[in-house]
Tab-separated table of C-alpha atoms in Angstrom:
chain	number	residue	atom	x	y	z
A	15	MET	CA	-102.543	-175.292	56.790
A	16	ILE	CA	-102.967	-177.061	60.220
A	17	GLN	CA	-102.065	-174.451	63.228
A	18	ALA	CA	-99.301	-175.329	65.014
A	19	THR	CA	-100.469	-174.641	68.649
A	20	GLU	CA	-103.990	-175.365	67.279
A	21	MET	CA	-101.890	-178.844	66.814
A	22	HIS	CA	-100.257	-178.077	70.261
A	23	GLN	CA	-103.727	-177.466	72.247
A	24	ALA	CA	-105.138	-181.169	70.553
A	25	LEU	CA	-102.433	-182.920	71.900
A	26	GLY	CA	-102.052	-181.735	75.120
A	27	ALA	CA	-105.215	-182.618	75.791
A	28	PHE	CA	-104.920	-185.911	74.381
A	29	ASP	CA	-102.807	-186.057	77.027
A	30	LYS	CA	-104.202	-184.982	79.902
A	31	THR	CA	-107.326	-187.000	79.499
A	32	THR	CA	-105.325	-190.386	78.797
A	33	SER	CA	-103.208	-189.917	81.765
A	34	ARG	CA	-105.954	-188.712	84.204
A	35	TRP	CA	-108.345	-191.300	83.485
A	36	GLY	CA	-105.928	-193.645	82.567
A	37	ARG	CA	-104.593	-193.553	86.096
A	38	ILE	CA	-107.628	-193.660	87.788
A	39	THR	CA	-108.949	-196.334	85.533
A	40	MET	CA	-105.575	-199.099	86.261
A	41	ILE	CA	-105.755	-197.171	89.491
A	42	ILE	CA	-109.565	-198.482	90.290
A	43	GLY	CA	-108.648	-202.035	88.438
A	44	LEU	CA	-105.822	-202.345	90.307
A	45	ILE	CA	-107.992	-202.262	93.529
A	46	PHE	CA	-111.128	-204.488	91.958
A	47	SER	CA	-107.587	-206.892	91.310
A	48	LEU	CA	-106.308	-206.567	95.371
A	49	SER	CA	-109.880	-207.267	96.437
A	50	ALA	CA	-110.948	-210.520	95.310
A	51	PRO	CA	-107.276	-212.019	97.368
A	52	ALA	CA	-107.973	-209.782	100.444
A	53	TYR	CA	-111.556	-211.399	100.187
A	54	LEU	CA	-110.615	-214.833	100.690
A	55	VAL	CA	-107.791	-213.809	103.186
A	56	PHE	CA	-109.800	-211.796	105.531
A	57	PHE	CA	-113.572	-212.841	105.319
A	58	ALA	CA	-113.802	-216.415	103.564
A	59	GLY	CA	-112.596	-217.969	106.844
A	60	LEU	CA	-109.961	-219.456	105.599
A	61	ASP	CA	-107.090	-220.248	108.286
A	62	ILE	CA	-104.259	-218.162	106.132
A	63	GLU	CA	-101.951	-216.189	107.472
A	64	ILE	CA	-100.393	-212.341	107.366
A	65	ALA	CA	-97.192	-213.472	107.868
A	66	GLY	CA	-97.358	-216.757	104.665
A	67	ILE	CA	-98.379	-213.851	102.685
A	68	PHE	CA	-95.467	-211.265	103.049
A	69	ALA	CA	-93.268	-214.652	102.721
A	70	ALA	CA	-94.658	-215.529	99.774
A	71	PHE	CA	-94.471	-212.155	98.806
A	72	GLY	CA	-90.742	-211.951	99.431
A	73	ALA	CA	-90.315	-215.061	97.609
A	74	LEU	CA	-91.475	-213.296	94.187
A	75	ALA	CA	-90.151	-210.305	94.964
A	76	ALA	CA	-86.352	-211.431	94.617
A	77	VAL	CA	-87.264	-213.661	91.667
A	78	PHE	CA	-89.364	-211.259	89.956
A	79	GLY	CA	-89.193	-207.422	91.215
A	80	VAL	CA	-86.164	-206.820	88.327
A	81	ILE	CA	-89.144	-207.375	86.145
A	82	TRP	CA	-91.133	-205.675	87.601
A	83	ILE	CA	-88.935	-202.742	87.238
A	84	VAL	CA	-87.749	-203.311	83.848
A	85	GLU	CA	-90.770	-204.196	81.731
A	86	PRO	CA	-92.382	-200.774	82.158
A	87	LEU	CA	-89.417	-198.945	81.889
A	88	THR	CA	-88.498	-201.223	77.274
A	89	TYR	CA	-91.996	-200.781	76.845
A	90	PHE	CA	-92.392	-197.566	77.844
A	91	PRO	CA	-90.010	-195.931	74.609
A	92	ILE	CA	-92.534	-198.390	72.219
A	93	LEU	CA	-95.943	-198.273	73.682
A	94	GLY	CA	-95.887	-194.466	74.234
A	95	ALA	CA	-97.448	-192.609	78.445
A	96	SER	CA	-101.807	-193.155	78.257
A	97	SER	CA	-100.705	-196.598	75.883
A	98	MET	CA	-98.956	-197.633	79.309
A	99	TYR	CA	-102.522	-197.309	81.036
A	100	GLN	CA	-104.111	-199.459	79.105
A	101	ALA	CA	-100.771	-202.052	78.185
A	102	PHE	CA	-100.530	-202.848	81.941
A	103	MET	CA	-104.093	-203.138	82.357
A	104	ILE	CA	-104.823	-205.331	80.095
A	105	GLY	CA	-101.523	-207.413	79.517
A	106	ASN	CA	-100.699	-209.715	76.425
A	107	ILE	CA	-98.394	-207.000	75.331
A	108	SER	CA	-96.434	-208.512	74.107
A	109	ASN	CA	-97.969	-210.656	71.736
A	110	LYS	CA	-100.929	-209.122	71.153
A	111	LEU	CA	-101.015	-205.761	72.066
A	112	LEU	CA	-97.495	-204.084	69.826
A	113	PRO	CA	-98.556	-206.872	67.518
A	114	ALA	CA	-101.823	-204.709	67.303
A	115	ALA	CA	-100.368	-201.085	67.153
A	116	MET	CA	-98.150	-202.294	64.878
A	117	ILE	CA	-100.282	-203.371	62.099
A	118	ALA	CA	-102.376	-200.322	62.456
A	119	GLN	CA	-99.816	-198.638	61.718
A	120	ALA	CA	-99.354	-199.686	58.968
A	121	THR	CA	-102.411	-199.916	57.539
A	122	ILE	CA	-103.295	-196.392	58.363
A	123	GLY	CA	-98.853	-195.744	56.764
A	124	VAL	CA	-98.307	-193.712	59.395
A	125	LYS	CA	-94.760	-193.891	61.878
A	126	PRO	CA	-94.767	-195.213	64.656
A	127	GLY	CA	-92.752	-192.303	67.505
A	128	THR	CA	-95.054	-189.799	65.928
A	129	ARG	CA	-98.107	-188.458	67.377
A	130	LYS	CA	-99.899	-189.561	64.613
A	131	GLY	CA	-98.737	-193.073	65.160
A	132	GLU	CA	-99.541	-192.755	68.769
A	133	LEU	CA	-103.586	-192.169	67.962
A	134	SER	CA	-103.583	-194.811	65.572
A	135	SER	CA	-101.680	-197.244	68.599
A	136	VAL	CA	-104.112	-195.943	70.967
A	137	ALA	CA	-106.926	-196.565	69.094
A	138	ALA	CA	-105.667	-200.310	67.976
A	139	ILE	CA	-105.366	-200.741	71.188
A	140	CYS	CA	-108.639	-200.432	71.934
A	141	GLY	CA	-110.202	-202.725	69.003
A	142	ALA	CA	-107.834	-205.792	70.249
A	143	ALA	CA	-108.977	-205.578	74.094
A	144	THR	CA	-113.093	-205.381	72.650
A	145	VAL	CA	-111.379	-208.551	71.700
A	146	HIS	CA	-109.632	-209.864	73.702
A	147	LEU	CA	-113.204	-208.875	75.978
A	148	ILE	CA	-114.863	-210.702	74.322
A	149	SER	CA	-112.896	-213.559	73.165
A	150	LEU	CA	-112.356	-214.412	77.321
A	151	PHE	CA	-115.563	-213.737	78.158
A	152	ILE	CA	-117.412	-215.402	76.026
A	153	PHE	CA	-114.399	-218.916	75.280
A	154	VAL	CA	-113.056	-218.970	79.422
A	155	GLY	CA	-115.950	-217.405	81.111
A	156	LEU	CA	-119.203	-218.595	79.689
A	157	LEU	CA	-118.220	-221.980	77.829
A	158	GLY	CA	-114.528	-222.228	79.888
A	159	THR	CA	-117.206	-223.375	82.891
A	160	TRP	CA	-119.366	-225.237	81.346
A	161	LEU	CA	-116.141	-227.507	80.278
A	162	VAL	CA	-114.338	-227.753	83.288
A	163	SER	CA	-118.221	-229.454	85.030
A	164	VAL	CA	-118.335	-231.589	82.109
A	165	ILE	CA	-114.843	-232.996	81.893
A	166	PRO	CA	-114.019	-236.384	84.145
A	167	ALA	CA	-112.945	-236.108	87.243
A	168	ASP	CA	-109.481	-238.475	86.249
A	169	ILE	CA	-108.765	-235.979	83.170
A	170	ILE	CA	-109.492	-232.722	85.901
A	171	GLN	CA	-107.345	-235.354	88.298
A	172	THR	CA	-104.260	-235.503	85.945
A	173	VAL	CA	-104.749	-231.149	85.047
A	174	GLN	CA	-103.689	-230.589	88.658
A	175	LEU	CA	-100.976	-233.625	88.865
A	176	TYR	CA	-99.136	-231.858	86.992
A	177	ILE	CA	-99.991	-228.603	85.245
A	178	LEU	CA	-97.031	-227.122	87.086
A	179	PRO	CA	-93.974	-229.307	84.546
A	180	THR	CA	-96.071	-228.824	81.570
A	181	VAL	CA	-96.038	-225.190	82.001
A	182	MET	CA	-92.958	-224.374	82.625
A	183	GLY	CA	-92.219	-226.648	79.604
A	184	ALA	CA	-93.274	-225.189	76.857
A	185	VAL	CA	-92.310	-221.428	78.781
A	186	VAL	CA	-88.987	-222.562	79.490
A	187	VAL	CA	-88.617	-222.990	75.445
A	188	GLN	CA	-90.461	-220.144	74.224
A	189	ALA	CA	-89.080	-217.566	76.671
A	190	ILE	CA	-85.403	-218.653	75.521
A	191	VAL	CA	-86.542	-218.187	72.331
A	192	SER	CA	-87.893	-215.194	72.645
A	193	GLN	CA	-85.096	-213.870	74.748
A	194	LYS	CA	-82.393	-215.164	71.855
A	195	ALA	CA	-79.428	-215.252	74.719
A	196	PRO	CA	-78.449	-219.027	73.854
A	197	ARG	CA	-75.357	-218.491	77.017
A	198	ALA	CA	-78.284	-216.977	79.478
A	199	ALA	CA	-79.977	-220.656	78.917
A	200	ILE	CA	-77.275	-222.314	79.488
A	201	ILE	CA	-76.719	-220.828	82.514
A	202	ALA	CA	-79.643	-221.375	83.436
A	203	LEU	CA	-79.494	-224.890	82.677
A	204	ALA	CA	-76.978	-225.286	84.873
A	205	VAL	CA	-77.352	-223.106	88.414
A	206	SER	CA	-80.963	-224.568	87.778
A	207	ILE	CA	-79.585	-228.735	88.286
A	208	ILE	CA	-76.878	-227.787	90.407
A	209	VAL	CA	-80.303	-225.912	92.426
A	210	VAL	CA	-83.205	-228.343	92.190
A	211	LEU	CA	-80.210	-231.436	93.351
A	212	ILE	CA	-79.484	-229.038	96.667
A	213	ALA	CA	-82.345	-228.806	97.304
A	214	LYS	CA	-82.735	-232.338	97.221
A	215	LEU	CA	-80.294	-233.519	99.494
A	216	TYR	CA	-80.695	-230.378	102.180
A	217	THR	CA	-85.097	-229.948	101.732
A	218	PRO	CA	-84.905	-226.690	104.045
A	219	PHE	CA	-83.150	-225.026	100.686
A	220	GLY	CA	-86.527	-225.940	98.695
A	221	LEU	CA	-88.025	-222.791	99.528
A	222	PHE	CA	-85.173	-220.400	98.394
A	223	SER	CA	-84.450	-222.144	95.729
A	224	THR	CA	-86.322	-220.372	92.832
A	225	ALA	CA	-84.430	-217.650	93.949
A	226	VAL	CA	-81.266	-218.216	94.754
A	227	ALA	CA	-81.790	-219.931	91.324
A	228	VAL	CA	-82.315	-216.670	89.362
A	229	ILE	CA	-80.011	-214.107	91.389
A	230	ALA	CA	-76.662	-217.129	90.599
A	231	THR	CA	-78.279	-217.173	86.542
A	232	ALA	CA	-78.273	-213.275	86.805
A	233	THR	CA	-75.193	-212.108	87.886
A	234	LEU	CA	-73.898	-214.962	86.056
A	235	ALA	CA	-75.472	-214.261	83.150
A	236	TRP	CA	-74.464	-210.511	83.337
A	237	PHE	CA	-70.212	-211.223	84.066
A	238	LEU	CA	-70.183	-214.214	81.422
A	239	ARG	CA	-72.241	-212.369	78.435
A	240	ASP	CA	-70.418	-211.769	75.333
A	241	LYS	CA	-68.776	-208.862	76.033
A	242	LYS	CA	-68.621	-207.411	71.793
A	243	THR	CA	-72.015	-207.316	71.417
A	244	LEU	CA	-73.231	-206.230	75.195
A	245	GLY	CA	-70.199	-204.701	76.245
A	246	THR	CA	-69.775	-200.998	77.110
A	247	PRO	CA	-73.333	-199.500	78.414
A	248	GLU	CA	-72.269	-197.184	76.432
A	249	ASP	CA	-71.775	-198.372	73.155
A	250	THR	CA	-75.064	-200.049	73.414
A	251	THR	CA	-77.961	-199.048	71.921
A	252	ASN	CA	-82.013	-199.327	73.101
A	253	GLU	CA	-82.680	-199.805	69.785
A	254	GLU	CA	-83.066	-202.923	68.573
A	255	LEU	CA	-85.232	-204.606	71.468
A	256	PRO	CA	-86.074	-208.180	72.646
A	257	GLU	CA	-89.065	-209.815	70.946
A	258	GLY	CA	-90.250	-209.120	74.717
A	259	PRO	CA	-90.821	-210.355	78.338
A	260	VAL	CA	-93.816	-212.488	77.831
A	261	TYR	CA	-96.018	-210.811	80.062
B	2	MET	CA	-108.214	-237.643	96.585
B	3	ASN	CA	-111.657	-235.566	96.453
B	4	ILE	CA	-113.015	-233.241	94.122
B	5	SER	CA	-116.012	-232.500	94.452
B	6	TYR	CA	-116.217	-230.034	92.577
B	7	GLN	CA	-120.129	-228.560	91.223
B	8	LEU	CA	-121.184	-229.042	94.321
B	9	PRO	CA	-120.415	-225.124	96.253
B	10	MET	CA	-119.435	-226.017	99.808
B	11	ALA	CA	-118.418	-223.660	102.453
B	12	ALA	CA	-114.465	-222.949	102.529
B	13	ASP	CA	-112.614	-225.167	104.695
B	14	SER	CA	-108.622	-223.992	104.991
B	15	ASN	CA	-108.107	-228.605	103.837
B	16	SER	CA	-110.144	-229.260	101.505
B	17	THR	CA	-108.152	-229.712	98.280
B	18	ASP	CA	-111.776	-228.926	96.385
B	19	ILE	CA	-110.815	-225.213	95.845
B	20	LEU	CA	-112.785	-224.536	92.815
B	21	ALA	CA	-115.741	-224.189	96.357
B	22	ILE	CA	-113.834	-221.435	97.396
B	23	ALA	CA	-112.228	-220.472	93.456
B	24	ASN	CA	-116.077	-219.209	92.187
B	25	SER	CA	-116.838	-217.840	94.196
B	26	PRO	CA	-119.733	-215.622	93.888
B	27	PHE	CA	-117.370	-212.196	95.267
B	28	LEU	CA	-114.062	-213.531	93.269
B	29	TRP	CA	-116.432	-213.291	90.263
B	30	VAL	CA	-117.639	-209.829	90.772
B	31	CYS	CA	-114.115	-208.708	90.606
B	32	ALA	CA	-113.335	-209.937	87.595
B	33	ILE	CA	-115.966	-208.294	85.982
B	34	GLY	CA	-114.583	-205.134	87.948
B	35	VAL	CA	-111.634	-205.186	85.969
B	36	PHE	CA	-113.289	-205.477	82.742
B	37	LEU	CA	-115.753	-203.255	83.016
B	38	VAL	CA	-113.205	-200.398	84.533
B	39	ILE	CA	-111.139	-201.941	80.997
B	40	VAL	CA	-113.755	-201.532	78.686
B	41	VAL	CA	-114.595	-197.664	80.541
B	42	GLN	CA	-110.786	-196.654	79.818
B	43	SER	CA	-111.034	-198.082	75.928
B	44	VAL	CA	-114.642	-195.720	75.607
B	45	ILE	CA	-112.867	-192.840	77.507
B	46	TYR	CA	-109.523	-192.873	74.698
B	47	MET	CA	-111.003	-193.786	72.015
B	48	LYS	CA	-113.111	-190.642	73.278
B	49	ALA	CA	-110.424	-188.662	73.030
B	50	ALA	CA	-108.724	-190.003	70.305
B	51	SER	CA	-111.294	-188.747	68.372
B	52	LYS	CA	-111.510	-185.571	70.184
B	53	ALA	CA	-107.869	-184.699	69.579
B	54	ALA	CA	-107.126	-186.079	65.810
B	55	PRO	CA	-108.564	-183.920	64.140
B	56	HIS	CA	-105.996	-181.622	64.534
B	57	ILE	CA	-103.399	-183.720	64.172
B	58	GLY	CA	-104.614	-183.802	59.846
B	59	MET	CA	-105.788	-187.886	61.474
B	60	THR	CA	-109.300	-188.065	59.868
B	61	PRO	CA	-111.935	-189.937	61.733
B	62	GLN	CA	-112.174	-192.657	58.705
B	63	GLU	CA	-107.554	-193.439	59.875
B	64	LEU	CA	-108.644	-193.614	63.575
B	65	LYS	CA	-111.331	-196.099	63.466
B	66	THR	CA	-109.174	-197.892	60.229
B	67	SER	CA	-107.187	-198.846	63.429
B	68	PHE	CA	-109.599	-199.380	66.189
B	69	ARG	CA	-111.179	-202.877	62.784
B	70	ALA	CA	-106.798	-203.491	62.199
B	71	GLY	CA	-105.742	-203.397	66.157
B	72	ALA	CA	-109.205	-205.657	66.399
B	73	ILE	CA	-107.879	-207.816	64.184
B	74	SER	CA	-105.158	-208.613	64.944
B	75	ALA	CA	-106.002	-208.821	68.458
B	76	ILE	CA	-108.069	-212.573	67.321
B	77	GLY	CA	-104.839	-214.225	67.406
B	78	PRO	CA	-103.910	-214.763	69.803
B	79	SER	CA	-106.717	-213.840	71.527
B	80	LEU	CA	-107.767	-217.671	70.972
B	81	ALA	CA	-103.935	-218.830	72.046
B	82	VAL	CA	-104.588	-217.107	75.579
B	83	VAL	CA	-108.180	-218.289	76.229
B	84	MET	CA	-106.922	-222.091	75.025
B	85	VAL	CA	-104.208	-221.352	77.512
B	86	ALA	CA	-106.568	-220.186	79.996
B	87	VAL	CA	-109.123	-223.441	80.005
B	88	ALA	CA	-105.772	-225.812	80.626
B	89	LEU	CA	-105.920	-223.543	83.595
B	90	LEU	CA	-109.262	-223.234	84.882
B	91	THR	CA	-109.364	-226.743	87.250
B	92	ILE	CA	-106.273	-224.987	89.069
B	93	PHE	CA	-107.580	-221.351	89.880
B	94	GLY	CA	-110.897	-221.378	88.897
B	95	THR	CA	-112.739	-219.076	86.095
B	96	PRO	CA	-113.085	-215.533	87.697
B	97	ALA	CA	-109.043	-215.934	89.007
B	98	VAL	CA	-107.767	-216.951	85.366
B	99	LEU	CA	-109.819	-214.906	84.201
B	100	VAL	CA	-107.466	-211.719	85.345
B	101	ARG	CA	-104.964	-213.107	86.395
B	102	ILE	CA	-104.473	-215.185	83.595
B	103	GLY	CA	-106.477	-213.703	80.766
B	104	LEU	CA	-105.402	-209.742	80.961
B	105	ILE	CA	-103.819	-208.748	83.513
B	106	GLY	CA	-101.318	-211.329	83.981
B	107	SER	CA	-100.212	-214.291	81.526
B	108	VAL	CA	-99.995	-217.456	81.879
B	109	SER	CA	-96.510	-218.542	82.507
B	110	TYR	CA	-96.054	-215.832	85.626
B	111	GLU	CA	-99.312	-216.010	86.972
B	112	THR	CA	-98.139	-220.104	87.211
B	113	ALA	CA	-94.870	-219.398	88.365
B	114	ALA	CA	-96.311	-217.081	90.644
B	115	ALA	CA	-98.276	-219.162	92.288
B	116	ALA	CA	-96.184	-221.864	92.262
B	117	ILE	CA	-93.211	-220.453	94.563
B	118	ALA	CA	-95.894	-219.616	96.797
B	119	ALA	CA	-97.412	-222.656	97.252
B	120	LYS	CA	-93.934	-223.275	98.224
B	121	THR	CA	-93.559	-221.039	101.043
B	122	ALA	CA	-96.241	-222.830	102.421
B	123	GLY	CA	-95.242	-225.634	102.369
B	124	ALA	CA	-97.304	-227.043	99.219
B	125	GLU	CA	-97.766	-227.604	95.793
B	126	LEU	CA	-99.663	-226.171	92.975
B	127	GLY	CA	-102.551	-228.369	92.062
B	128	GLY	CA	-101.345	-231.494	94.204
B	129	PRO	CA	-102.665	-232.883	97.186
B	130	THR	CA	-101.554	-230.897	99.273
B	131	TYR	CA	-103.164	-227.670	97.102
B	132	THR	CA	-106.132	-226.671	99.742
B	133	GLN	CA	-108.150	-223.859	99.139
B	134	ALA	CA	-105.950	-222.388	102.373
B	135	VAL	CA	-103.427	-222.943	99.478
B	136	PHE	CA	-105.500	-221.440	96.938
B	137	GLY	CA	-106.014	-217.925	98.881
B	138	LEU	CA	-102.117	-217.310	99.627
B	139	ALA	CA	-101.122	-218.431	95.373
B	140	LEU	CA	-103.752	-216.021	95.011
B	141	ALA	CA	-103.146	-213.489	96.944
B	142	ALA	CA	-98.999	-212.872	96.171
B	143	MET	CA	-100.247	-213.814	91.929
B	144	SER	CA	-102.126	-210.522	92.621
B	145	LEU	CA	-100.180	-208.410	94.573
B	146	GLY	CA	-96.681	-209.842	92.513
B	147	GLY	CA	-99.826	-208.291	89.524
B	148	ALA	CA	-99.689	-204.957	91.863
B	149	MET	CA	-96.564	-204.681	91.506
B	150	TRP	CA	-96.386	-203.922	87.793
B	151	MET	CA	-98.899	-201.448	87.751
B	152	ILE	CA	-97.780	-199.771	90.249
B	153	ALA	CA	-94.088	-199.356	88.984
B	154	THR	CA	-96.268	-198.319	85.717
B	155	LEU	CA	-97.775	-195.385	87.597
B	156	VAL	CA	-94.661	-194.240	89.265
B	157	LEU	CA	-92.470	-194.524	86.057
B	158	THR	CA	-95.048	-192.960	83.674
B	159	PRO	CA	-94.849	-189.709	84.618
B	160	LEU	CA	-91.634	-189.781	85.478
B	161	LEU	CA	-90.710	-191.004	81.545
B	162	LYS	CA	-92.324	-189.014	80.267
B	163	LYS	CA	-90.750	-185.889	81.935
B	164	GLY	CA	-87.845	-186.545	79.643
B	165	ASP	CA	-86.560	-188.091	82.547
B	166	SER	CA	-83.131	-189.230	81.760
B	167	ALA	CA	-81.296	-190.902	83.446
B	168	LEU	CA	-83.873	-193.782	84.156
B	169	ARG	CA	-84.971	-193.708	80.217
B	170	LYS	CA	-80.912	-194.788	80.397
B	171	VAL	CA	-80.488	-197.159	82.403
B	172	ASN	CA	-77.405	-199.444	81.649
B	173	PRO	CA	-79.271	-200.987	78.766
B	174	ALA	CA	-76.402	-203.296	78.820
B	175	ILE	CA	-78.063	-204.139	81.874
B	176	MET	CA	-81.628	-204.580	80.905
B	177	MET	CA	-80.721	-206.660	78.174
B	178	VAL	CA	-79.194	-209.152	79.973
B	179	VAL	CA	-80.758	-209.413	83.154
B	180	PRO	CA	-84.879	-209.801	83.259
B	181	GLY	CA	-84.378	-212.191	80.478
B	182	ALA	CA	-82.077	-214.369	82.636
B	183	ALA	CA	-84.280	-213.812	85.236
B	184	MET	CA	-87.218	-215.700	83.764
B	185	VAL	CA	-85.907	-218.154	82.141
B	186	ALA	CA	-83.820	-219.313	85.079
B	187	ALA	CA	-87.238	-218.344	87.880
B	188	PHE	CA	-89.114	-220.439	84.490
B	189	MET	CA	-86.031	-223.143	84.114
B	190	VAL	CA	-85.711	-224.049	87.803
B	191	LEU	CA	-89.348	-224.408	88.719
B	192	GLY	CA	-89.411	-226.819	86.039
B	193	ILE	CA	-86.186	-229.118	86.935
B	194	GLY	CA	-87.425	-228.548	90.267
B	195	GLU	CA	-90.286	-231.419	89.502
B	196	LEU	CA	-88.354	-234.143	87.614
B	197	PRO	CA	-86.691	-235.894	90.565
B	198	LYS	CA	-91.367	-235.918	91.416
B	199	SER	CA	-92.027	-238.830	89.318
B	200	TRP	CA	-91.317	-240.423	85.665
B	201	ILE	CA	-94.861	-239.112	85.145
B	202	HIS	CA	-93.780	-235.168	85.520
B	203	VAL	CA	-90.223	-235.986	83.354
B	204	VAL	CA	-93.000	-237.174	80.360
B	205	ALA	CA	-95.392	-233.929	81.212
B	206	PHE	CA	-91.774	-231.384	81.340
B	207	LEU	CA	-89.934	-232.626	78.456
B	208	SER	CA	-93.035	-233.561	75.911
B	209	SER	CA	-94.308	-229.713	76.641
B	210	ALA	CA	-90.626	-228.619	76.060
B	211	GLY	CA	-90.500	-230.695	71.829
B	212	ILE	CA	-93.601	-229.719	71.324
B	213	MET	CA	-92.984	-226.437	72.396
B	214	ALA	CA	-89.097	-226.925	70.057
B	215	ILE	CA	-90.247	-228.436	67.182
B	216	LEU	CA	-93.011	-225.668	67.164
B	217	MET	CA	-90.851	-222.365	66.761
B	218	VAL	CA	-88.965	-224.436	64.479
B	219	ILE	CA	-91.661	-224.625	61.821
B	220	ALA	CA	-92.607	-221.388	62.305
B	221	ASN	CA	-89.238	-220.145	61.519
B	222	LYS	CA	-88.754	-222.436	59.262
B	223	VAL	CA	-92.574	-222.118	57.115
B	224	LYS	CA	-92.466	-218.557	57.910
B	225	ARG	CA	-95.845	-218.571	60.095
B	226	PRO	CA	-95.942	-216.848	62.750
B	227	TRP	CA	-99.760	-218.167	64.230
B	228	ILE	CA	-97.591	-220.783	65.068
B	229	LYS	CA	-95.660	-218.833	68.119
B	230	GLU	CA	-99.006	-217.741	69.243
B	231	TRP	CA	-100.827	-220.328	69.086
B	232	ALA	CA	-97.629	-222.998	69.638
B	233	LEU	CA	-98.018	-222.419	73.860
B	234	GLY	CA	-101.035	-223.496	74.175
B	235	ILE	CA	-100.424	-227.021	71.954
B	236	ALA	CA	-97.889	-227.018	73.774
B	237	ILE	CA	-100.260	-227.700	76.685
B	238	ILE	CA	-102.807	-228.865	75.876
B	239	LEU	CA	-100.903	-232.225	73.909
B	240	SER	CA	-98.634	-232.582	76.488
B	241	LEU	CA	-101.408	-233.048	79.350
B	242	ALA	CA	-103.229	-235.237	76.590
B	243	ILE	CA	-99.274	-237.736	76.496
B	244	THR	CA	-99.543	-237.027	80.564
B	245	TYR	CA	-102.895	-238.430	81.031
B	246	PHE	CA	-102.380	-241.714	78.886
B	247	ALA	CA	-98.675	-241.502	80.793
B	248	THR	CA	-100.992	-242.532	83.997
B	249	ARG	CA	-102.934	-244.856	82.317
B	250	LEU	CA	-99.678	-247.646	81.671
């Protein structure tokens, strides 16, 4: 029989270590990730204005600000505190880390939400991170860099010119499918067409077009939501989460 | 357009040779730094888990099995991410792709962020206006955007852990509707905004969306979840190939 107090202490120590070192490593990761652009802005001799960065950041915040806050809130009940610091640094949470954690828990037959389940998912995420770092390093860092150096210039030019419509075409379909919200998708399509047309007629509007489209769609989607399934806050349970953002 | 991507040159704000700056040694150091931080974190977490496991009746074998199960299940998704990442190497350079797309972020958000940032400077992602200075601005915006996720995690996790029920229950209906709609709208307007530029842009957008839709239907029909994992990479690479042939017509 395991003593309850002993168990409590052991888990307390685990929580303490992971939340302490989880935070420290995440802050160091944050510093590394910000150092790269800081170097380009301040030391590389490029002509980049700070005001321009604020403008770009403002435009981003208008588009993704809500998601910055909501994603950690969405994933916390699934991941648990300790894995939060792993997941938001390793990335690809919904398509890689969550399945890894679920498969690990199923393999050793523990339930998510239990303490055994939490340790199992921490180990699974460590395993997933190991594989991910190795494959990124070999196939992107080494092979990818070499591949780019041998690809003919006209192909590179095509990729550079048309990457945005290519990525967005696939991503928008993926987002629609994973969100399972056809109504929001139709609203987004209608709003986007109107916004793009206005930007075409009145060029200065183009600067705000993304933010306007996002805010208008979110507002309309809320007021035009299916009130039967998403009626009042009280009768909506958080049990059935969407497949999750593509983050 | 002058693409001399093999010869690193000094920084030049107006040069479109972004790889000269995007593959600079300092950026590599930062990328390797993020790699090492994740390695250190994983080691600390595994050690903490093996220490706690026996006290809650979990055998070291169970922990090892979990690690291995996680590792094996990550092979497919990781290679799928690799495929997408390689397609973006000429836009962002290797170090930025490794950190932003491979690790912290994801292809959808980072490409969207870079495009939005370029727009505020009156430029476009990847085109003749995509200069070294615009790349710097885009990387700054992507990194600051990614930082907001990490800061939100750092701030919210301790609050949620304390069982801050007010935070935990922020109107779930809003949480279900608003972020999803915002996300779809962001990708949609960025994609549709490309269409008036040329018929080749239309080909690029529609072929990619079409391939993705077909793959999603097939994945649901034959119940093979791995198709969903690979769909993004396959759609991007195939539609780039289609677009390349369209430019040759």
